[in-house]
Short mmCIF file of C-alpha atoms in Angstrom, two decimals:
data_model
loop_
_atom_site.label_atom_id
_atom_site.label_comp_id
_atom_site.label_asym_id
_atom_site.label_seq_id
_atom_site.Cartn_x
_atom_site.Cartn_y
_atom_site.Cartn_z
CA MET A 1 -5.32 -15.67 -1.28
CA GLN A 2 -8.19 -16.00 0.71
CA SER A 3 -11.82 -17.47 0.81
CA ARG A 4 -13.19 -13.64 0.34
CA ARG A 5 -14.76 -12.76 -3.22
CA ARG A 6 -12.65 -10.45 -4.88
CA ILE A 7 -13.52 -7.69 -7.72
CA ARG A 8 -12.90 -10.35 -10.71
CA ASP A 9 -15.14 -13.10 -8.79
CA TYR A 10 -17.99 -10.33 -9.73
CA GLY A 11 -17.01 -10.80 -13.46
CA ILE A 12 -15.26 -7.61 -13.57
CA LYS A 13 -11.75 -7.33 -15.33
CA ILE A 14 -9.83 -4.18 -14.70
CA GLY A 15 -7.64 -3.42 -17.99
CA GLU A 16 -5.79 -5.35 -20.07
CA LEU A 17 -2.24 -7.07 -18.84
CA LYS A 18 -2.04 -10.32 -17.33
CA THR A 19 -2.28 -10.27 -13.39
CA GLY A 20 0.32 -12.24 -11.67
CA VAL A 21 -0.34 -16.13 -9.66
CA ARG A 22 -1.77 -14.52 -6.96
CA ASN A 23 -2.85 -11.15 -8.35
CA ALA A 24 -1.34 -9.42 -5.37
CA ILE A 25 2.10 -7.71 -4.53
CA THR A 26 3.58 -10.51 -3.03
CA ASP A 27 4.02 -11.77 -6.86
CA VAL A 28 7.23 -9.69 -6.98
CA GLN A 29 9.69 -12.54 -5.71
CA GLY A 30 10.86 -12.18 -2.42
CA VAL A 31 8.08 -9.54 -1.40
CA LYS A 32 5.89 -10.35 1.94
CA VAL A 33 3.05 -8.87 3.80
CA GLY A 34 2.19 -9.29 7.38
CA HIS A 35 -0.75 -8.35 9.28
CA VAL A 36 -1.84 -7.88 12.99
CA THR A 37 -5.70 -7.09 13.38
CA LEU A 38 -6.86 -5.61 16.46
CA LEU A 39 -10.99 -5.75 16.90
CA ASP A 40 -13.25 -5.47 19.60
CA GLU A 41 -15.68 -3.11 20.91
CA ALA A 42 -13.27 -0.04 21.25
CA LYS A 43 -10.23 -1.45 19.07
CA LYS A 44 -10.50 -1.40 15.47
CA THR A 45 -7.29 -0.97 14.30
CA GLY A 46 -3.93 -2.98 13.21
CA VAL A 47 -0.80 -2.90 11.82
CA THR A 48 0.27 -4.27 8.08
CA ALA A 49 3.84 -4.78 7.54
CA VAL A 50 5.35 -4.88 3.72
CA LEU A 51 8.88 -6.42 3.62
CA PRO A 52 10.87 -5.99 0.18
CA HIS A 53 12.68 -8.87 0.50
CA GLU A 54 13.90 -12.14 2.65
CA GLY A 55 17.29 -10.78 3.57
CA ASN A 56 18.47 -8.15 6.11
CA ILE A 57 16.81 -5.24 4.40
CA PHE A 58 19.74 -2.59 6.28
CA LYS A 59 22.80 -4.00 4.71
CA GLU A 60 20.91 -5.06 1.62
CA LYS A 61 18.96 -1.77 0.65
CA VAL A 62 16.81 -1.66 -2.17
CA PHE A 63 16.13 1.14 -4.61
CA ALA A 64 13.18 3.55 -4.00
CA ALA A 65 11.07 6.48 -4.71
CA SER A 66 8.13 8.00 -3.20
CA HIS A 67 5.92 10.61 -4.67
CA VAL A 68 3.13 12.66 -2.40
CA ILE A 69 0.30 13.73 -3.94
CA ASN A 70 -1.54 15.60 -1.45
CA GLY A 71 0.26 15.74 1.63
CA PHE A 72 -2.15 15.57 4.33
CA GLY A 73 -0.40 13.28 6.23
CA LYS A 74 2.11 11.94 8.87
CA SER A 75 4.76 9.60 7.20
CA THR A 76 8.35 8.92 8.25
CA GLY A 77 11.13 8.09 6.52
CA LEU A 78 10.30 9.46 3.08
CA VAL A 79 12.81 12.66 3.12
CA GLN A 80 15.86 10.02 3.23
CA ILE A 81 14.14 7.82 0.55
CA GLU A 82 14.19 11.18 -1.85
CA GLU A 83 17.52 12.29 -0.77
CA LEU A 84 19.56 8.55 -1.39
CA GLY A 85 17.05 6.58 -3.55
CA THR A 86 17.01 3.62 -0.71
CA LEU A 87 14.89 1.81 1.49
CA GLU A 88 16.15 -0.30 4.50
CA THR A 89 13.68 -1.07 6.72
CA PRO A 90 10.54 -3.15 6.34
CA ILE A 91 7.47 -0.67 5.67
CA ILE A 92 4.74 -0.27 8.46
CA LEU A 93 1.37 0.88 7.64
CA THR A 94 -0.79 1.94 10.75
CA ASN A 95 -3.28 4.73 12.01
CA THR A 96 -2.02 8.27 12.57
CA LEU A 97 -1.89 8.41 16.00
CA SER A 98 0.15 5.05 16.12
CA VAL A 99 2.90 6.22 13.89
CA GLY A 100 5.23 7.26 17.02
CA MET A 101 4.80 3.96 18.50
CA ALA A 102 5.85 2.20 15.11
CA PHE A 103 8.63 4.25 14.72
CA ASP A 104 9.94 3.47 18.18
CA SER A 105 9.16 -0.30 17.64
CA LEU A 106 10.68 -0.12 13.99
CA VAL A 107 14.02 1.24 15.57
CA ASP A 108 13.86 -1.58 18.43
CA TYR A 109 13.43 -4.40 15.50
CA MET A 110 16.10 -2.82 13.53
CA LEU A 111 18.25 -2.54 16.17
CA GLU A 112 17.91 -5.91 17.67
CA THR A 113 18.19 -7.34 14.07
CA ASN A 114 21.23 -5.37 13.16
CA GLU A 115 23.97 -4.94 16.10
CA ASP A 116 26.14 -1.93 14.17
CA ILE A 117 23.32 0.09 13.75
CA GLY A 118 24.03 3.22 15.72
CA ASP A 119 27.53 1.87 16.95
CA THR A 120 30.01 1.27 14.14
CA THR A 121 27.76 2.22 11.40
CA GLY A 122 25.28 5.13 11.12
CA THR A 123 21.49 4.98 12.33
CA VAL A 124 18.70 3.94 10.50
CA ASN A 125 15.53 5.19 8.64
CA PRO A 126 12.12 3.66 9.50
CA VAL A 127 9.62 4.18 7.07
CA ILE A 128 5.92 4.59 8.65
CA CYS A 129 2.72 5.31 6.64
CA GLU A 130 -0.55 6.13 7.91
CA CYS A 131 -4.08 6.79 7.75
CA ASN A 132 -6.63 8.14 9.91
CA ASP A 133 -8.95 5.37 11.14
CA GLY A 134 -11.08 7.42 14.10
CA ARG A 135 -14.32 7.22 12.33
CA ILE A 136 -14.48 3.83 13.44
CA ASN A 137 -11.34 3.34 15.79
CA ASP A 138 -10.94 4.64 19.01
CA ILE A 139 -7.81 6.13 17.54
CA ARG A 140 -7.07 8.19 21.26
CA GLY A 141 -6.46 5.00 22.47
CA LYS A 142 -3.51 4.45 21.23
CA HIS A 143 -3.98 0.77 21.25
CA ILE A 144 -0.88 -0.21 18.90
CA LYS A 145 1.96 -1.59 20.58
CA LYS A 146 5.58 -3.14 20.20
CA GLU A 147 4.61 -6.49 20.34
CA HIS A 148 1.94 -5.86 17.30
CA ILE A 149 4.66 -4.20 14.98
CA PHE A 150 7.28 -6.98 15.71
CA LYS A 151 4.28 -9.59 15.12
CA ALA A 152 3.42 -7.89 11.62
CA ILE A 153 7.15 -8.17 10.37
CA LEU A 154 7.58 -11.74 11.75
CA SER A 155 4.38 -13.17 10.48
CA ALA A 156 4.84 -11.45 6.70
CA ASP A 157 4.20 -14.01 4.19
CA VAL A 158 3.57 -14.26 0.21
CA ASP A 159 -0.16 -15.12 1.35
CA PHE A 160 -2.12 -12.60 3.10
CA GLU A 161 -5.81 -11.38 3.90
CA GLU A 162 -7.67 -8.41 2.22
CA GLY A 163 -10.29 -6.05 3.72
CA ALA A 164 -11.12 -5.09 6.89
CA VAL A 165 -7.62 -6.66 8.47
CA GLY A 166 -4.31 -5.07 10.20
CA ALA A 167 -4.25 -1.23 9.37
CA GLY A 168 -7.36 -1.67 7.21
CA THR A 169 -8.93 -2.72 10.03
CA GLY A 170 -11.07 0.79 10.90
CA MET A 171 -10.71 2.28 7.59
CA CYS A 172 -13.44 3.60 5.29
CA CYS A 173 -13.44 4.29 1.48
CA TYR A 174 -16.25 5.95 -0.64
CA GLY A 175 -18.28 6.08 2.41
CA LEU A 176 -18.31 2.09 2.69
CA LYS A 177 -16.02 -0.06 4.66
CA GLY A 178 -12.38 0.45 3.48
CA GLY A 179 -9.43 -1.54 4.01
CA ILE A 180 -6.45 -3.24 2.26
CA GLY A 181 -6.20 -4.32 -1.27
CA THR A 182 -3.71 -5.52 -3.45
CA SER A 183 -3.11 -6.67 -7.47
CA SER A 184 -0.15 -7.23 -10.03
CA ARG A 185 0.43 -7.06 -13.37
CA ASP A 186 2.99 -9.32 -15.39
CA ILE A 187 5.30 -7.07 -17.69
CA GLU A 188 5.87 -9.53 -20.79
CA LEU A 189 9.66 -8.32 -22.29
CA ASP A 190 11.48 -9.83 -25.16
CA ASN A 191 14.25 -10.37 -22.55
CA GLY A 192 12.10 -11.91 -19.57
CA ASN A 193 8.76 -11.40 -17.93
CA PHE A 194 8.67 -9.04 -14.69
CA THR A 195 6.27 -7.97 -12.11
CA VAL A 196 4.84 -4.84 -10.74
CA GLY A 197 2.48 -5.28 -7.62
CA VAL A 198 0.48 -2.88 -5.46
CA LEU A 199 -1.18 -2.60 -2.20
CA ALA A 200 -3.15 -0.31 -1.15
CA LEU A 201 -4.49 1.18 2.10
CA THR A 202 -7.58 2.56 1.39
CA ASN A 203 -9.46 5.37 3.53
CA PHE A 204 -10.46 8.06 1.14
CA GLY A 205 -13.12 9.58 -1.51
CA GLU A 206 -16.87 10.22 -1.36
CA LYS A 207 -19.64 7.73 -2.08
CA LYS A 208 -21.40 9.66 -5.07
CA ASP A 209 -17.68 9.46 -7.06
CA LEU A 210 -17.04 6.01 -6.66
CA LEU A 211 -16.66 4.15 -10.07
CA VAL A 212 -16.06 0.47 -10.76
CA ASP A 213 -14.69 -0.21 -14.27
CA GLY A 214 -15.91 3.31 -15.24
CA GLU A 215 -19.65 2.73 -14.08
CA PRO A 216 -21.18 5.11 -11.66
CA ILE A 217 -21.84 2.72 -8.83
CA GLY A 218 -21.49 5.07 -6.01
CA ARG A 219 -24.65 7.19 -7.23
CA GLU A 220 -26.48 3.97 -7.87
CA ILE A 221 -26.00 3.12 -4.04
CA ILE A 222 -27.15 6.15 -3.08
CA CYS A 223 -30.22 5.87 -4.95
CA MET A 224 -30.52 1.74 -3.70
CA ASP A 225 -30.38 3.26 -0.15
CA GLN A 226 -31.56 6.96 0.62
CA ALA A 227 -30.50 6.43 4.48
CA LEU A 228 -26.99 6.24 3.38
CA ILE A 229 -25.33 9.81 3.89
CA ASN A 230 -22.68 11.11 1.37
CA GLU A 231 -19.71 12.62 3.64
CA GLU A 232 -16.88 15.08 2.21
CA ASP A 233 -13.57 13.38 1.44
CA ARG A 234 -11.25 13.88 4.89
CA GLY A 235 -9.69 10.31 4.21
CA SER A 236 -6.47 9.26 2.88
CA VAL A 237 -4.37 6.40 0.64
CA ILE A 238 -1.19 4.98 1.09
CA ILE A 239 -0.04 3.06 -2.28
CA ILE A 240 3.01 0.92 -2.09
CA ILE A 241 4.47 -0.58 -5.27
CA ALA A 242 6.82 -3.21 -5.85
CA THR A 243 8.40 -4.42 -8.77
CA ASP A 244 11.28 -6.69 -10.06
CA LEU A 245 12.33 -4.82 -13.36
CA PRO A 246 15.95 -2.85 -12.83
CA MET A 247 15.14 0.58 -12.32
CA THR A 248 16.47 3.80 -10.95
CA HIS A 249 15.28 6.41 -8.43
CA ARG A 250 14.27 8.36 -11.26
CA GLN A 251 12.45 5.86 -12.80
CA LEU A 252 10.84 4.42 -9.73
CA LYS A 253 9.51 8.07 -9.20
CA ARG A 254 8.13 8.02 -12.24
CA MET A 255 6.44 4.97 -11.84
CA CYS A 256 5.18 6.13 -8.39
CA LYS A 257 3.28 9.15 -10.35
CA ARG A 258 1.19 7.05 -12.53
CA ALA A 259 -0.58 5.45 -9.09
CA VAL A 260 -2.87 8.82 -9.41
CA VAL A 261 -4.31 7.40 -12.50
CA GLY A 262 -5.51 4.21 -10.88
CA LEU A 263 -6.68 6.10 -8.27
CA SER A 264 -8.82 8.62 -10.37
CA ARG A 265 -10.02 5.33 -12.51
CA THR A 266 -12.03 4.78 -8.79
CA GLY A 267 -13.77 8.47 -8.73
CA SER A 268 -10.87 9.93 -6.41
CA TYR A 269 -10.47 13.68 -7.40
CA ILE A 270 -7.23 13.84 -4.70
CA SER A 271 -9.27 15.90 -1.78
CA ASN A 272 -7.90 19.18 0.08
CA GLY A 273 -7.77 16.95 3.20
CA SER A 274 -6.35 13.53 2.00
CA GLY A 275 -3.10 12.50 2.44
CA ASP A 276 -2.32 10.35 -0.65
CA VAL A 277 1.27 8.96 -0.42
CA VAL A 278 2.75 6.72 -2.88
CA LEU A 279 6.07 4.37 -2.24
CA GLY A 280 7.98 2.27 -4.94
CA PHE A 281 10.77 -0.09 -5.00
CA THR A 282 12.36 -2.48 -7.16
CA THR A 283 13.92 -5.93 -5.67
CA LYS A 284 16.32 -6.04 -8.56
CA ASN A 285 18.86 -3.17 -7.90
CA ARG A 286 20.32 -3.13 -4.43
CA MET A 287 22.76 -1.31 -2.54
CA ASN A 288 25.15 -3.04 0.08
CA HIS A 289 25.79 -1.15 3.08
CA TYR A 290 29.14 -2.58 3.48
CA THR A 291 31.58 -2.55 0.22
CA ASN A 292 35.04 -1.85 -0.62
CA ASP A 293 33.93 -1.23 -4.19
CA PRO A 294 33.70 2.23 -4.96
CA LEU A 295 31.75 1.74 -8.18
CA MET A 296 28.93 -0.54 -8.10
CA PRO A 297 27.09 -2.36 -11.52
CA LEU A 298 23.74 -1.03 -12.00
CA ASP A 299 21.03 -2.32 -14.98
CA MET A 300 17.70 -0.09 -15.75
CA LEU A 301 14.81 -0.32 -17.82
CA HIS A 302 15.00 1.41 -21.29
CA GLU A 303 12.72 4.65 -21.15
CA ASN A 304 11.27 3.10 -24.17
CA TYR A 305 9.63 0.36 -22.13
CA MET A 306 8.47 2.62 -19.23
CA ASP A 307 4.72 3.00 -20.67
CA TYR A 308 4.52 -1.18 -19.94
CA VAL A 309 5.02 -0.20 -16.25
CA PHE A 310 2.85 2.99 -16.13
CA ARG A 311 -0.11 0.81 -17.71
CA GLY A 312 0.59 -1.79 -14.64
CA VAL A 313 0.69 0.43 -11.90
CA LYS A 314 -2.59 2.24 -12.99
CA GLU A 315 -4.29 -0.85 -13.32
CA ALA A 316 -2.98 -2.63 -10.35
CA THR A 317 -3.65 0.56 -8.35
CA GLU A 318 -7.28 0.69 -9.56
CA GLU A 319 -8.04 -3.01 -8.90
CA SER A 320 -6.66 -2.94 -5.38
CA VAL A 321 -8.57 -0.30 -4.38
CA LEU A 322 -11.55 -2.35 -5.75
CA ASN A 323 -10.24 -5.47 -4.29
CA ALA A 324 -10.04 -3.71 -0.79
CA LEU A 325 -13.79 -2.50 -0.85
CA VAL A 326 -15.35 -5.62 -1.79
CA THR A 327 -13.37 -7.91 0.64
CA SER A 328 -13.83 -5.49 3.61
CA ASP A 329 -16.85 -6.84 5.96
CA ALA A 330 -19.35 -4.16 6.89
CA MET A 331 -18.82 -2.11 10.20
CA VAL A 332 -20.39 0.05 12.71
CA ASP A 333 -18.48 3.34 12.82
CA ARG A 334 -18.27 5.21 16.04
CA LYS A 335 -21.17 7.61 15.47
CA GLY A 336 -23.31 4.47 14.93
CA ILE A 337 -23.26 4.91 10.92
CA GLN A 338 -23.25 1.66 8.93
CA ARG A 339 -20.37 1.18 6.81
CA GLU A 340 -21.35 -1.35 4.27
CA SER A 341 -19.40 -3.44 2.14
CA LEU A 342 -18.98 -2.96 -1.57
CA SER A 343 -19.68 -6.76 -1.90
CA GLN A 344 -23.46 -5.82 -0.75
CA TYR A 345 -24.24 -4.06 -4.01
CA MET A 346 -22.62 -6.22 -6.56
CA LYS A 347 -24.12 -8.70 -8.44
#
């Protein structure tokens, strides 16, 4: 994936299931991720795009569901996903005050690639998720522009960077430098091998609560460096879950709910001011926008095997958060506070 050391490079193995080849959300075939990073004295922000598959997502929608753990957020598109159970655009992650620009830009992208939208067929449901990077970034400057949204989508690939990149550039997590992290788990069944992949945009938590594989690392960090302050949790986290298991909207929603277990394993208690949103989709079950057949065949995972998915989501979510923390470079916030990388405190 990249040259930066990930949490496993420090000898820490999260969970018991095997990871995918990249240990990333892109281990789910067809899924791609792209970043645009804006980084100078004032601009410390960016865009991350998650593409569910390589085809036309509007014409070949994927089954999807969302779960709002705590609703202090400004995401768009989740209402229609919950009503219809499908995702029909790339997922765009960015900062809170750039949601409007991202929405308009994603609409433009979809109109350019689909001449029928708003003409011979209905409109489109752009999906934008956000976290507030205002502690580090000049968020009032609204630096994200249309070209950044397009570039993130068009640059998406199976290999991508973690840490202080894309939408994660200006994020803080557990009082340290947050950002983008990812992980995956193999699900081995009798009739084939499948994958659950997670991507996390991390911007939450109090330093004293940070756990690394159950160890109270946050408290140890505070003891090691008395100059570090412990702030109240006013952040957010966006969790994107992809799988190639055949699942229904109801099953995907059940899957999304298990991300909270992985977050709790890192120390989160889901604070009052935190916007914690989970969005999950499967690349297996797809719905064609145009069809002459009123019935469509549908595969689904038997409920008796859902525990494999739940465990995979828990493990991959926990590891994604930790990967975001150790791969993010230290950065000074707008108040002059040094946001250290977790890697500084790892042996």
